[in-house]
Amino acid sequence: MSLNCARCIAVFFLLFSVLFSAQSINLNSLEQEIIQNNRLGNYKLSQKKLSDILLNVDLTNEERAHVVFFMAATYRSVGDYTMCIYNLGRCKTLAEELPADHRLKMRIDYEYAFVYFDNKDFQKSREVMNHIALQNYKNPFPEDQSYILMQEGFLFQDERKFEEAEAKYNEALKIMKTASPCNLPTVFVKMMTLQGKRKNVEKAEQIYEKSRALSDRCNILKYKIFAASEMERIYKENNLLGKAYLIGSELDSLRGLEDIESTVSEMHLTDKAYTRKGVFIKEESEHWKNNVFLIFTILIACGIVFYYYQKTSKIKIDKLKMMQELQEMKLEIDAFSDTQTKFYNGEKQFFLSSDELTNRQKELLIHMADGLSNKEIAEKLFISESTVKYHIKNIYGILNIKDRKDFFRRLSQNS
């Protein structure tokens, strides 16, 4: 194969590898971006970011599983629990190929517990929480652990075990202060609910003010709505209708800012559009990859054919040269045999008649005409090989001969 052809194929193979190699993404940075968007109520921005990555980036199986997990968390943040569960199912399928101790598998279990709880399917949430307890996961995310404690506290509260519930909430509060201070309103609201159950409205109001101040400081609209909605419910439950009306008016304004129903509706439309686009891109991508692979295969085949063509041509040329050399050798052998005969018949006495040659040198010339090597001549004459070389050098000088080949050539010419 020629060097240029080999280089072309090597370059094409390199480009082929680059085109089909997986691109890496920074999962930690991506998750922080999604969390920040969701806290600010930019759920559609999160969905678009994640959908674009799923469609346009060649992800590894692990990366794809994480991106789908972030999508599930986004849908839970917006309160679309059906889509959250659907994406968790996709994520779980992708995660099956990951090692048994992979942290994503733990996070999927936690997220299932949260979404079932948020959807008020407490039985399923309790089952998942029991499963988590049996797994004895190592190094869980502190924030997730805080949410689990809150859920356990709520279940105690639902059974009117208020002391146990309060202990769980305080434990969750302690962890959340360190893990994620801006998420403290999620604990505060649970504690408000507990005080409402105890008919301690004043205590609930104090906790509500803390939650409201923190939500303002962290600029998290959904937590403002979450806390105000719970405070409205506590007022109504305790027949404080005036206060309920005032906070209800404020709540309507906050909900108008968030416009969750419109957001969820737009996210569903976007998801359908991306799904259709994904199918189209997948078909186009497969078609493109097939064409590239076909071209690559044709180039390789052409390279192989070209290589064997050159190799075959070289073999033919080498064979032809070999035949020519054999023919020349045959002619030389024939000429040498004829020369030897004539040399002994006295027709080449012009070499041996020189008065400048000694008898030993003439004897050596006869052995040279017989085709003997220096070593063989030395053995015949019982002298050293270096002495033979010395005599031959002198003979060549006397007879004006260049080398042994010239010697036989001159014998042939004078035949």
mmCIF file of C-alpha atoms in Angstrom:
data_model
loop_
_atom_site.group_PDB
_atom_site.id
_atom_site.type_symbol
_atom_site.label_atom_id
_atom_site.label_comp_id
_atom_site.label_asym_id
_atom_site.label_seq_id
_atom_site.Cartn_x
_atom_site.Cartn_y
_atom_site.Cartn_z
ATOM 1 C CA MET A 1 0.000 0.000 0.000
ATOM 2 C CA SER A 2 1.394 3.439 -0.880
ATOM 3 C CA LEU A 3 2.291 5.838 1.916
ATOM 4 C CA ASN A 4 -0.245 8.459 0.771
ATOM 5 C CA CYS A 5 -3.062 5.929 0.651
ATOM 6 C CA ALA A 6 -2.176 4.627 4.119
ATOM 7 C CA ARG A 7 -2.140 8.169 5.479
ATOM 8 C CA CYS A 8 -5.543 8.954 3.977
ATOM 9 C CA ILE A 9 -7.107 5.875 5.526
ATOM 10 C CA ALA A 10 -5.469 6.633 8.900
ATOM 11 C CA VAL A 11 -6.807 10.212 8.844
ATOM 12 C CA PHE A 12 -10.283 9.029 7.895
ATOM 13 C CA PHE A 13 -10.243 6.434 10.657
ATOM 14 C CA LEU A 14 -9.225 9.134 13.157
ATOM 15 C CA LEU A 15 -12.060 11.412 12.035
ATOM 16 C CA PHE A 16 -14.470 8.479 12.195
ATOM 17 C CA SER A 17 -13.402 7.742 15.774
ATOM 18 C CA VAL A 18 -13.737 11.389 16.813
ATOM 19 C CA LEU A 19 -17.189 11.731 15.277
ATOM 20 C CA PHE A 20 -18.530 8.694 17.086
ATOM 21 C CA SER A 21 -16.729 9.134 20.394
ATOM 22 C CA ALA A 22 -18.746 10.152 23.429
ATOM 23 C CA GLN A 23 -18.569 13.758 24.585
ATOM 24 C CA SER A 24 -18.260 14.300 28.302
ATOM 25 C CA ILE A 25 -20.350 16.729 30.388
ATOM 26 C CA ASN A 26 -19.809 18.056 33.874
ATOM 27 C CA LEU A 27 -22.664 16.435 35.794
ATOM 28 C CA ASN A 28 -22.027 18.357 39.023
ATOM 29 C CA SER A 29 -22.134 21.749 37.285
ATOM 30 C CA LEU A 30 -25.218 20.714 35.333
ATOM 31 C CA GLU A 31 -27.060 19.628 38.486
ATOM 32 C CA GLN A 32 -26.250 22.894 40.273
ATOM 33 C CA GLU A 33 -27.542 24.843 37.258
ATOM 34 C CA ILE A 34 -30.786 22.847 37.224
ATOM 35 C CA ILE A 35 -31.278 23.268 40.989
ATOM 36 C CA GLN A 36 -30.762 27.025 40.708
ATOM 37 C CA ASN A 37 -33.206 27.301 37.787
ATOM 38 C CA ASN A 38 -35.847 25.323 39.645
ATOM 39 C CA ARG A 39 -35.462 27.378 42.815
ATOM 40 C CA LEU A 40 -36.050 30.530 40.775
ATOM 41 C CA GLY A 41 -39.065 28.969 39.083
ATOM 42 C CA ASN A 42 -37.294 28.635 35.708
ATOM 43 C CA TYR A 43 -38.548 25.098 35.157
ATOM 44 C CA LYS A 44 -38.912 25.512 31.395
ATOM 45 C CA LEU A 45 -35.293 26.626 31.169
ATOM 46 C CA SER A 46 -34.222 23.479 33.038
ATOM 47 C CA GLN A 47 -36.325 21.295 30.771
ATOM 48 C CA LYS A 48 -34.922 22.890 27.605
ATOM 49 C CA LYS A 49 -31.340 22.549 28.847
ATOM 50 C CA LEU A 50 -31.777 18.871 29.709
ATOM 51 C CA SER A 51 -33.715 18.076 26.526
ATOM 52 C CA ASP A 52 -31.036 19.718 24.365
ATOM 53 C CA ILE A 53 -28.360 17.609 26.057
ATOM 54 C CA LEU A 54 -30.348 14.395 25.586
ATOM 55 C CA LEU A 55 -30.872 15.200 21.905
ATOM 56 C CA ASN A 56 -27.583 16.719 20.848
ATOM 57 C CA VAL A 57 -24.832 15.288 23.049
ATOM 58 C CA ASP A 58 -23.446 11.791 22.549
ATOM 59 C CA LEU A 59 -23.764 10.671 26.184
ATOM 60 C CA THR A 60 -22.495 7.612 27.966
ATOM 61 C CA ASN A 61 -25.123 5.414 29.601
ATOM 62 C CA GLU A 62 -24.234 6.804 33.040
ATOM 63 C CA GLU A 63 -24.434 10.418 31.849
ATOM 64 C CA ARG A 64 -27.803 9.804 30.181
ATOM 65 C CA ALA A 65 -29.159 8.232 33.381
ATOM 66 C CA HIS A 66 -28.107 11.308 35.399
ATOM 67 C CA VAL A 67 -29.632 13.768 32.902
ATOM 68 C CA VAL A 68 -32.950 11.886 32.950
ATOM 69 C CA PHE A 69 -32.794 11.913 36.761
ATOM 70 C CA PHE A 70 -32.422 15.719 36.723
ATOM 71 C CA MET A 71 -35.430 15.865 34.401
ATOM 72 C CA ALA A 72 -37.468 13.800 36.899
ATOM 73 C CA ALA A 73 -36.450 16.132 39.742
ATOM 74 C CA THR A 74 -37.487 19.152 37.634
ATOM 75 C CA TYR A 75 -40.953 17.716 37.056
ATOM 76 C CA ARG A 76 -41.327 17.002 40.791
ATOM 77 C CA SER A 77 -40.329 20.599 41.558
ATOM 78 C CA VAL A 78 -43.120 21.866 39.338
ATOM 79 C CA GLY A 79 -45.592 19.416 40.880
ATOM 80 C CA ASP A 80 -46.001 17.187 37.822
ATOM 81 C CA TYR A 81 -45.678 13.900 39.675
ATOM 82 C CA THR A 82 -46.819 11.722 36.766
ATOM 83 C CA MET A 83 -43.976 12.935 34.540
ATOM 84 C CA CYS A 84 -41.559 12.692 37.453
ATOM 85 C CA ILE A 85 -42.435 9.015 38.001
ATOM 86 C CA TYR A 86 -42.250 8.374 34.236
ATOM 87 C CA ASN A 87 -38.729 9.812 34.018
ATOM 88 C CA LEU A 88 -37.647 7.972 37.157
ATOM 89 C CA GLY A 89 -38.713 4.754 35.408
ATOM 90 C CA ARG A 90 -36.531 5.661 32.408
ATOM 91 C CA CYS A 91 -33.664 6.525 34.712
ATOM 92 C CA LYS A 92 -33.987 3.256 36.633
ATOM 93 C CA THR A 93 -33.818 1.266 33.379
ATOM 94 C CA LEU A 94 -30.656 3.089 32.320
ATOM 95 C CA ALA A 95 -29.127 2.623 35.783
ATOM 96 C CA GLU A 96 -29.525 -1.158 35.663
ATOM 97 C CA GLU A 97 -26.171 -1.390 33.860
ATOM 98 C CA LEU A 98 -24.401 0.606 36.597
ATOM 99 C CA PRO A 99 -22.643 -1.088 39.551
ATOM 100 C CA ALA A 100 -24.860 -2.159 42.440
ATOM 101 C CA ASP A 101 -23.283 0.400 44.802
ATOM 102 C CA HIS A 102 -23.568 3.345 42.398
ATOM 103 C CA ARG A 103 -24.905 6.452 44.174
ATOM 104 C CA LEU A 104 -27.408 7.190 41.423
ATOM 105 C CA LYS A 105 -29.321 4.020 42.304
ATOM 106 C CA MET A 106 -29.624 5.290 45.865
ATOM 107 C CA ARG A 107 -30.806 8.695 44.650
ATOM 108 C CA ILE A 108 -33.473 7.094 42.480
ATOM 109 C CA ASP A 109 -34.892 5.307 45.535
ATOM 110 C CA TYR A 110 -34.901 8.547 47.521
ATOM 111 C CA GLU A 111 -36.602 10.417 44.671
ATOM 112 C CA TYR A 112 -39.312 7.747 44.461
ATOM 113 C CA ALA A 113 -39.937 8.184 48.195
ATOM 114 C CA PHE A 114 -40.223 11.967 47.759
ATOM 115 C CA VAL A 115 -42.515 11.962 44.728
ATOM 116 C CA TYR A 116 -44.909 9.401 46.239
ATOM 117 C CA PHE A 117 -44.994 11.444 49.430
ATOM 118 C CA ASP A 118 -45.594 14.746 47.587
ATOM 119 C CA ASN A 119 -48.368 13.035 45.639
ATOM 120 C CA LYS A 120 -49.886 11.961 48.999
ATOM 121 C CA ASP A 121 -49.406 8.284 48.176
ATOM 122 C CA PHE A 122 -48.093 7.678 51.675
ATOM 123 C CA GLN A 123 -48.331 3.895 51.479
ATOM 124 C CA LYS A 124 -45.961 3.673 48.508
ATOM 125 C CA SER A 125 -43.704 6.291 50.023
ATOM 126 C CA ARG A 126 -43.494 4.300 53.261
ATOM 127 C CA GLU A 127 -42.633 1.126 51.285
ATOM 128 C CA VAL A 128 -39.776 2.886 49.509
ATOM 129 C CA MET A 129 -38.540 4.375 52.781
ATOM 130 C CA ASN A 130 -38.507 0.905 54.341
ATOM 131 C CA HIS A 131 -36.556 -0.341 51.319
ATOM 132 C CA ILE A 132 -34.047 2.496 51.783
ATOM 133 C CA ALA A 133 -33.647 1.576 55.457
ATOM 134 C CA LEU A 134 -32.976 -2.071 54.535
ATOM 135 C CA GLN A 135 -30.382 -1.071 51.920
ATOM 136 C CA ASN A 136 -28.378 0.798 54.571
ATOM 137 C CA TYR A 137 -26.964 3.130 51.932
ATOM 138 C CA LYS A 138 -23.549 4.552 52.676
ATOM 139 C CA ASN A 139 -22.805 8.271 52.274
ATOM 140 C CA PRO A 140 -26.332 9.468 51.418
ATOM 141 C CA PHE A 141 -26.764 13.101 50.422
ATOM 142 C CA PRO A 142 -27.452 15.057 53.666
ATOM 143 C CA GLU A 143 -30.244 17.041 52.037
ATOM 144 C CA ASP A 144 -32.004 13.852 50.938
ATOM 145 C CA GLN A 145 -31.583 12.400 54.408
ATOM 146 C CA SER A 146 -33.206 15.531 55.839
ATOM 147 C CA TYR A 147 -36.227 15.077 53.541
ATOM 148 C CA ILE A 148 -36.575 11.440 54.612
ATOM 149 C CA LEU A 149 -36.599 12.524 58.271
ATOM 150 C CA MET A 150 -39.294 15.093 57.473
ATOM 151 C CA GLN A 151 -41.426 12.437 55.836
ATOM 152 C CA GLU A 152 -40.954 10.115 58.782
ATOM 153 C CA GLY A 153 -41.972 12.982 61.068
ATOM 154 C CA PHE A 154 -45.090 13.669 58.986
ATOM 155 C CA LEU A 155 -46.118 10.015 59.184
ATOM 156 C CA PHE A 156 -45.736 10.146 62.985
ATOM 157 C CA GLN A 157 -47.752 13.363 62.960
ATOM 158 C CA ASP A 158 -50.475 11.697 60.895
ATOM 159 C CA GLU A 159 -50.692 9.055 63.627
ATOM 160 C CA ARG A 160 -50.885 11.900 66.188
ATOM 161 C CA LYS A 161 -47.526 10.939 67.655
ATOM 162 C CA PHE A 162 -46.563 14.584 67.972
ATOM 163 C CA GLU A 163 -43.477 14.165 70.184
ATOM 164 C CA GLU A 164 -41.919 11.663 67.778
ATOM 165 C CA ALA A 165 -42.813 13.927 64.847
ATOM 166 C CA GLU A 166 -41.221 16.982 66.460
ATOM 167 C CA ALA A 167 -38.031 15.022 67.188
ATOM 168 C CA LYS A 168 -37.765 14.021 63.494
ATOM 169 C CA TYR A 169 -38.390 17.611 62.346
ATOM 170 C CA ASN A 170 -35.721 19.002 64.683
ATOM 171 C CA GLU A 171 -33.240 16.385 63.413
ATOM 172 C CA ALA A 172 -34.113 17.280 59.805
ATOM 173 C CA LEU A 173 -33.752 20.991 60.623
ATOM 174 C CA LYS A 174 -30.280 20.469 62.057
ATOM 175 C CA ILE A 175 -29.074 18.619 58.933
ATOM 176 C CA MET A 176 -30.671 21.096 56.505
ATOM 177 C CA LYS A 177 -29.050 24.109 58.199
ATOM 178 C CA THR A 178 -25.665 22.703 57.235
ATOM 179 C CA ALA A 179 -26.544 20.949 53.953
ATOM 180 C CA SER A 180 -28.757 23.539 52.245
ATOM 181 C CA PRO A 181 -29.913 26.560 54.295
ATOM 182 C CA CYS A 182 -32.126 27.922 51.504
ATOM 183 C CA ASN A 183 -34.204 24.734 51.686
ATOM 184 C CA LEU A 184 -35.024 25.235 55.368
ATOM 185 C CA PRO A 185 -38.583 26.449 54.503
ATOM 186 C CA THR A 186 -39.433 22.841 53.588
ATOM 187 C CA VAL A 187 -38.762 21.901 57.238
ATOM 188 C CA PHE A 188 -40.422 25.033 58.600
ATOM 189 C CA VAL A 189 -43.677 24.237 56.772
ATOM 190 C CA LYS A 190 -43.762 20.734 58.306
ATOM 191 C CA MET A 191 -43.199 22.271 61.725
ATOM 192 C CA MET A 192 -46.007 24.782 61.046
ATOM 193 C CA THR A 193 -48.327 21.903 60.219
ATOM 194 C CA LEU A 194 -47.426 20.195 63.500
ATOM 195 C CA GLN A 195 -48.175 23.339 65.512
ATOM 196 C CA GLY A 196 -51.465 23.685 63.661
ATOM 197 C CA LYS A 197 -52.393 20.150 64.688
ATOM 198 C CA ARG A 198 -51.573 21.112 68.271
ATOM 199 C CA LYS A 199 -53.780 24.225 67.923
ATOM 200 C CA ASN A 200 -50.768 26.404 68.637
ATOM 201 C CA VAL A 201 -51.451 29.013 65.932
ATOM 202 C CA GLU A 202 -49.125 31.620 67.432
ATOM 203 C CA LYS A 203 -46.177 29.220 67.274
ATOM 204 C CA ALA A 204 -47.107 28.350 63.689
ATOM 205 C CA GLU A 205 -47.130 32.083 62.813
ATOM 206 C CA GLN A 206 -43.648 32.539 64.288
ATOM 207 C CA ILE A 207 -42.309 29.687 62.197
ATOM 208 C CA TYR A 208 -44.107 31.089 59.127
ATOM 209 C CA GLU A 209 -42.336 34.441 59.522
ATOM 210 C CA LYS A 210 -38.978 32.662 59.645
ATOM 211 C CA SER A 211 -39.845 30.725 56.490
ATOM 212 C CA ARG A 212 -41.067 33.833 54.697
ATOM 213 C CA ALA A 213 -37.943 35.847 55.575
ATOM 214 C CA LEU A 214 -35.638 33.040 54.393
ATOM 215 C CA SER A 215 -37.598 32.568 51.153
ATOM 216 C CA ASP A 216 -37.264 36.304 50.452
ATOM 217 C CA ARG A 217 -33.548 36.224 51.182
ATOM 218 C CA CYS A 218 -32.973 33.198 48.923
ATOM 219 C CA ASN A 219 -35.519 34.490 46.374
ATOM 220 C CA ILE A 220 -37.396 31.189 46.113
ATOM 221 C CA LEU A 221 -40.971 31.920 45.050
ATOM 222 C CA LYS A 222 -42.289 28.376 45.407
ATOM 223 C CA TYR A 223 -41.321 28.300 49.102
ATOM 224 C CA LYS A 224 -43.237 31.560 49.684
ATOM 225 C CA ILE A 225 -46.296 29.986 48.095
ATOM 226 C CA PHE A 226 -45.767 26.698 49.963
ATOM 227 C CA ALA A 227 -45.581 28.378 53.396
ATOM 228 C CA ALA A 228 -48.414 30.876 52.725
ATOM 229 C CA SER A 229 -50.691 28.072 51.509
ATOM 230 C CA GLU A 230 -50.049 26.063 54.683
ATOM 231 C CA MET A 231 -50.605 29.106 56.913
ATOM 232 C CA GLU A 232 -53.928 29.795 55.149
ATOM 233 C CA ARG A 233 -54.985 26.192 55.804
ATOM 234 C CA ILE A 234 -54.033 26.458 59.509
ATOM 235 C CA TYR A 235 -56.062 29.672 59.883
ATOM 236 C CA LYS A 236 -59.115 28.076 58.281
ATOM 237 C CA GLU A 237 -58.700 24.902 60.355
ATOM 238 C CA ASN A 238 -58.671 27.025 63.510
ATOM 239 C CA ASN A 239 -61.606 29.214 62.324
ATOM 240 C CA LEU A 240 -59.513 32.372 61.914
ATOM 241 C CA LEU A 241 -61.244 33.373 58.690
ATOM 242 C CA GLY A 242 -60.149 37.018 58.674
ATOM 243 C CA LYS A 243 -56.488 36.096 58.771
ATOM 244 C CA ALA A 244 -57.175 33.337 56.241
ATOM 245 C CA TYR A 245 -58.720 35.885 53.852
ATOM 246 C CA LEU A 246 -55.763 38.279 54.132
ATOM 247 C CA ILE A 247 -53.122 35.643 53.545
ATOM 248 C CA GLY A 248 -55.320 34.140 50.789
ATOM 249 C CA SER A 249 -55.226 37.428 48.875
ATOM 250 C CA GLU A 250 -51.462 37.525 49.170
ATOM 251 C CA LEU A 251 -51.307 33.894 48.047
ATOM 252 C CA ASP A 252 -53.332 34.634 44.907
ATOM 253 C CA SER A 253 -50.802 37.307 43.917
ATOM 254 C CA LEU A 254 -47.912 34.924 44.474
ATOM 255 C CA ARG A 255 -49.575 32.165 42.449
ATOM 256 C CA GLY A 256 -50.151 34.630 39.626
ATOM 257 C CA LEU A 257 -46.415 35.264 39.521
ATOM 258 C CA GLU A 258 -45.600 31.577 39.406
ATOM 259 C CA ASP A 259 -48.391 30.488 37.018
ATOM 260 C CA ILE A 260 -47.691 26.783 37.601
ATOM 261 C CA GLU A 261 -50.574 25.510 35.453
ATOM 262 C CA SER A 262 -49.363 27.412 32.406
ATOM 263 C CA THR A 263 -45.771 26.329 33.069
ATOM 264 C CA VAL A 264 -46.719 22.647 33.314
ATOM 265 C CA SER A 265 -48.817 22.900 30.155
ATOM 266 C CA GLU A 266 -45.954 24.499 28.219
ATOM 267 C CA MET A 267 -43.503 21.904 29.537
ATOM 268 C CA HIS A 268 -45.738 19.109 28.250
ATOM 269 C CA LEU A 269 -45.936 20.730 24.823
ATOM 270 C CA THR A 270 -42.173 21.209 24.812
ATOM 271 C CA ASP A 271 -41.631 17.604 25.844
ATOM 272 C CA LYS A 272 -43.784 16.365 22.954
ATOM 273 C CA ALA A 273 -41.922 18.618 20.517
ATOM 274 C CA TYR A 274 -38.563 17.344 21.743
ATOM 275 C CA THR A 275 -39.795 13.766 21.578
ATOM 276 C CA ARG A 276 -40.784 14.197 17.917
ATOM 277 C CA LYS A 277 -37.527 16.016 17.203
ATOM 278 C CA GLY A 278 -35.620 13.261 18.979
ATOM 279 C CA VAL A 279 -37.174 10.584 16.777
ATOM 280 C CA PHE A 280 -36.327 12.607 13.659
ATOM 281 C CA ILE A 281 -32.750 13.282 14.798
ATOM 282 C CA LYS A 282 -32.277 9.644 15.710
ATOM 283 C CA GLU A 283 -33.426 8.544 12.257
ATOM 284 C CA GLU A 284 -31.234 11.170 10.584
ATOM 285 C CA SER A 285 -28.300 10.252 12.795
ATOM 286 C CA GLU A 286 -28.663 6.559 12.031
ATOM 287 C CA HIS A 287 -28.920 7.335 8.305
ATOM 288 C CA TRP A 288 -25.847 9.588 8.482
ATOM 289 C CA LYS A 289 -23.857 7.051 10.496
ATOM 290 C CA ASN A 290 -24.794 4.298 8.050
ATOM 291 C CA ASN A 291 -23.611 6.434 5.126
ATOM 292 C CA VAL A 292 -20.340 7.304 6.854
ATOM 293 C CA PHE A 293 -19.801 3.666 7.752
ATOM 294 C CA LEU A 294 -20.514 2.645 4.147
ATOM 295 C CA ILE A 295 -18.024 5.218 2.808
ATOM 296 C CA PHE A 296 -15.478 4.100 5.390
ATOM 297 C CA THR A 297 -15.971 0.453 4.378
ATOM 298 C CA ILE A 298 -15.608 1.314 0.670
ATOM 299 C CA LEU A 299 -12.391 3.243 1.346
ATOM 300 C CA ILE A 300 -10.965 0.351 3.337
ATOM 301 C CA ALA A 301 -11.948 -2.068 0.571
ATOM 302 C CA CYS A 302 -10.359 0.197 -2.058
ATOM 303 C CA GLY A 303 -7.228 0.427 0.068
ATOM 304 C CA ILE A 304 -7.046 -3.368 0.354
ATOM 305 C CA VAL A 305 -7.606 -3.832 -3.388
ATOM 306 C CA PHE A 306 -4.983 -1.187 -4.169
ATOM 307 C CA TYR A 307 -2.548 -2.816 -1.749
ATOM 308 C CA TYR A 308 -2.960 -6.264 -3.290
ATOM 309 C CA TYR A 309 -2.808 -4.797 -6.801
ATOM 310 C CA GLN A 310 0.512 -3.145 -6.000
ATOM 311 C CA LYS A 311 1.740 -6.255 -4.258
ATOM 312 C CA THR A 312 0.768 -8.442 -7.236
ATOM 313 C CA SER A 313 2.425 -6.017 -9.664
ATOM 314 C CA LYS A 314 5.572 -6.002 -7.559
ATOM 315 C CA ILE A 315 5.591 -9.802 -7.483
ATOM 316 C CA LYS A 316 5.280 -9.901 -11.287
ATOM 317 C CA ILE A 317 8.107 -7.370 -11.699
ATOM 318 C CA ASP A 318 10.298 -9.242 -9.215
ATOM 319 C CA LYS A 319 9.545 -12.508 -10.968
ATOM 320 C CA LEU A 320 10.471 -11.009 -14.330
ATOM 321 C CA LYS A 321 13.717 -9.616 -12.920
ATOM 322 C CA MET A 322 14.496 -12.987 -11.359
ATOM 323 C CA MET A 323 13.955 -14.749 -14.692
ATOM 324 C CA GLN A 324 16.269 -12.257 -16.398
ATOM 325 C CA GLU A 325 18.912 -12.745 -13.738
ATOM 326 C CA LEU A 326 18.605 -16.510 -14.022
ATOM 327 C CA GLN A 327 19.023 -16.220 -17.777
ATOM 328 C CA GLU A 328 22.099 -14.050 -17.349
ATOM 329 C CA MET A 329 23.493 -16.482 -14.797
ATOM 330 C CA LYS A 330 22.912 -19.352 -17.212
ATOM 331 C CA LEU A 331 24.738 -17.486 -19.950
ATOM 332 C CA GLU A 332 27.604 -16.694 -17.589
ATOM 333 C CA ILE A 333 27.816 -20.326 -16.436
ATOM 334 C CA ASP A 334 27.845 -21.522 -20.017
ATOM 335 C CA ALA A 335 30.494 -18.957 -20.903
ATOM 336 C CA PHE A 336 32.532 -19.920 -17.838
ATOM 337 C CA SER A 337 32.367 -23.625 -18.739
ATOM 338 C CA ASP A 338 33.394 -22.850 -22.281
ATOM 339 C CA THR A 339 36.168 -20.599 -21.042
ATOM 340 C CA GLN A 340 37.453 -23.277 -18.675
ATOM 341 C CA THR A 341 37.592 -25.789 -21.523
ATOM 342 C CA LYS A 342 39.438 -23.368 -23.748
ATOM 343 C CA PHE A 343 41.732 -22.363 -20.937
ATOM 344 C CA TYR A 344 42.858 -25.959 -20.534
ATOM 345 C CA ASN A 345 43.015 -26.534 -24.287
ATOM 346 C CA GLY A 346 45.699 -23.871 -24.494
ATOM 347 C CA GLU A 347 43.539 -21.268 -26.172
ATOM 348 C CA LYS A 348 43.998 -18.925 -23.244
ATOM 349 C CA GLN A 349 47.701 -19.181 -22.926
ATOM 350 C CA PHE A 350 47.896 -15.377 -23.177
ATOM 351 C CA PHE A 351 47.361 -15.332 -19.391
ATOM 352 C CA LEU A 352 49.854 -18.066 -18.617
ATOM 353 C CA SER A 353 52.528 -16.959 -21.109
ATOM 354 C CA SER A 354 53.371 -13.831 -19.198
ATOM 355 C CA ASP A 355 57.015 -13.822 -18.132
ATOM 356 C CA GLU A 356 56.119 -11.618 -15.182
ATOM 357 C CA LEU A 357 54.044 -14.368 -13.511
ATOM 358 C CA THR A 358 55.701 -16.909 -11.293
ATOM 359 C CA ASN A 359 54.859 -20.593 -11.531
ATOM 360 C CA ARG A 360 52.943 -20.348 -8.235
ATOM 361 C CA GLN A 361 50.906 -17.434 -9.609
ATOM 362 C CA LYS A 362 50.195 -19.366 -12.821
ATOM 363 C CA GLU A 363 49.079 -22.355 -10.764
ATOM 364 C CA LEU A 364 46.820 -20.065 -8.755
ATOM 365 C CA LEU A 365 45.370 -18.663 -11.995
ATOM 366 C CA ILE A 366 44.387 -22.182 -13.097
ATOM 367 C CA HIS A 367 42.544 -22.720 -9.818
ATOM 368 C CA MET A 368 40.805 -19.373 -10.232
ATOM 369 C CA ALA A 369 39.709 -20.470 -13.722
ATOM 370 C CA ASP A 370 38.300 -23.615 -12.089
ATOM 371 C CA GLY A 371 36.041 -21.297 -10.056
ATOM 372 C CA LEU A 372 37.612 -22.097 -6.688
ATOM 373 C CA SER A 373 37.270 -19.605 -3.836
ATOM 374 C CA ASN A 374 40.249 -18.088 -2.047
ATOM 375 C CA LYS A 375 39.783 -20.531 0.819
ATOM 376 C CA GLU A 376 39.596 -23.527 -1.516
ATOM 377 C CA ILE A 377 42.725 -22.376 -3.400
ATOM 378 C CA ALA A 378 44.545 -22.007 -0.057
ATOM 379 C CA GLU A 379 43.645 -25.583 0.853
ATOM 380 C CA LYS A 380 44.730 -26.884 -2.558
ATOM 381 C CA LEU A 381 48.105 -25.165 -2.441
ATOM 382 C CA PHE A 382 48.664 -25.637 1.314
ATOM 383 C CA ILE A 383 49.056 -21.928 1.928
ATOM 384 C CA SER A 384 47.138 -19.389 3.987
ATOM 385 C CA GLU A 385 44.124 -17.553 2.599
ATOM 386 C CA SER A 386 45.869 -14.215 3.162
ATOM 387 C CA THR A 387 48.779 -15.485 0.961
ATOM 388 C CA VAL A 388 46.247 -16.371 -1.740
ATOM 389 C CA LYS A 389 44.833 -12.861 -1.578
ATOM 390 C CA TYR A 390 48.320 -11.428 -1.761
ATOM 391 C CA HIS A 391 49.147 -13.459 -4.922
ATOM 392 C CA ILE A 392 45.796 -12.573 -6.553
ATOM 393 C CA LYS A 393 46.416 -8.887 -5.896
ATOM 394 C CA ASN A 394 49.834 -9.151 -7.571
ATOM 395 C CA ILE A 395 48.361 -11.148 -10.486
ATOM 396 C CA TYR A 396 45.697 -8.482 -11.034
ATOM 397 C CA GLY A 397 48.377 -5.811 -11.051
ATOM 398 C CA ILE A 398 50.585 -7.679 -13.508
ATOM 399 C CA LEU A 399 47.757 -8.573 -15.920
ATOM 400 C CA ASN A 400 45.886 -5.270 -15.389
ATOM 401 C CA ILE A 401 42.742 -7.060 -14.122
ATOM 402 C CA LYS A 402 40.252 -5.262 -11.846
ATOM 403 C CA ASP A 403 38.687 -8.245 -10.043
ATOM 404 C CA ARG A 404 37.668 -11.856 -10.516
ATOM 405 C CA LYS A 405 34.625 -10.896 -12.534
ATOM 406 C CA ASP A 406 36.858 -8.935 -14.882
ATOM 407 C CA PHE A 407 39.134 -11.984 -15.100
ATOM 408 C CA PHE A 408 36.303 -14.241 -16.353
ATOM 409 C CA ARG A 409 34.981 -11.507 -18.633
ATOM 410 C CA ARG A 410 38.361 -11.223 -20.341
ATOM 411 C CA LEU A 411 38.636 -14.943 -20.653
ATOM 412 C CA SER A 412 35.250 -14.956 -22.375
ATOM 413 C CA GLN A 413 36.141 -12.066 -24.701
ATOM 414 C CA ASN A 414 39.346 -13.786 -25.866
ATOM 415 C CA SER A 415 37.694 -17.134 -26.469
#
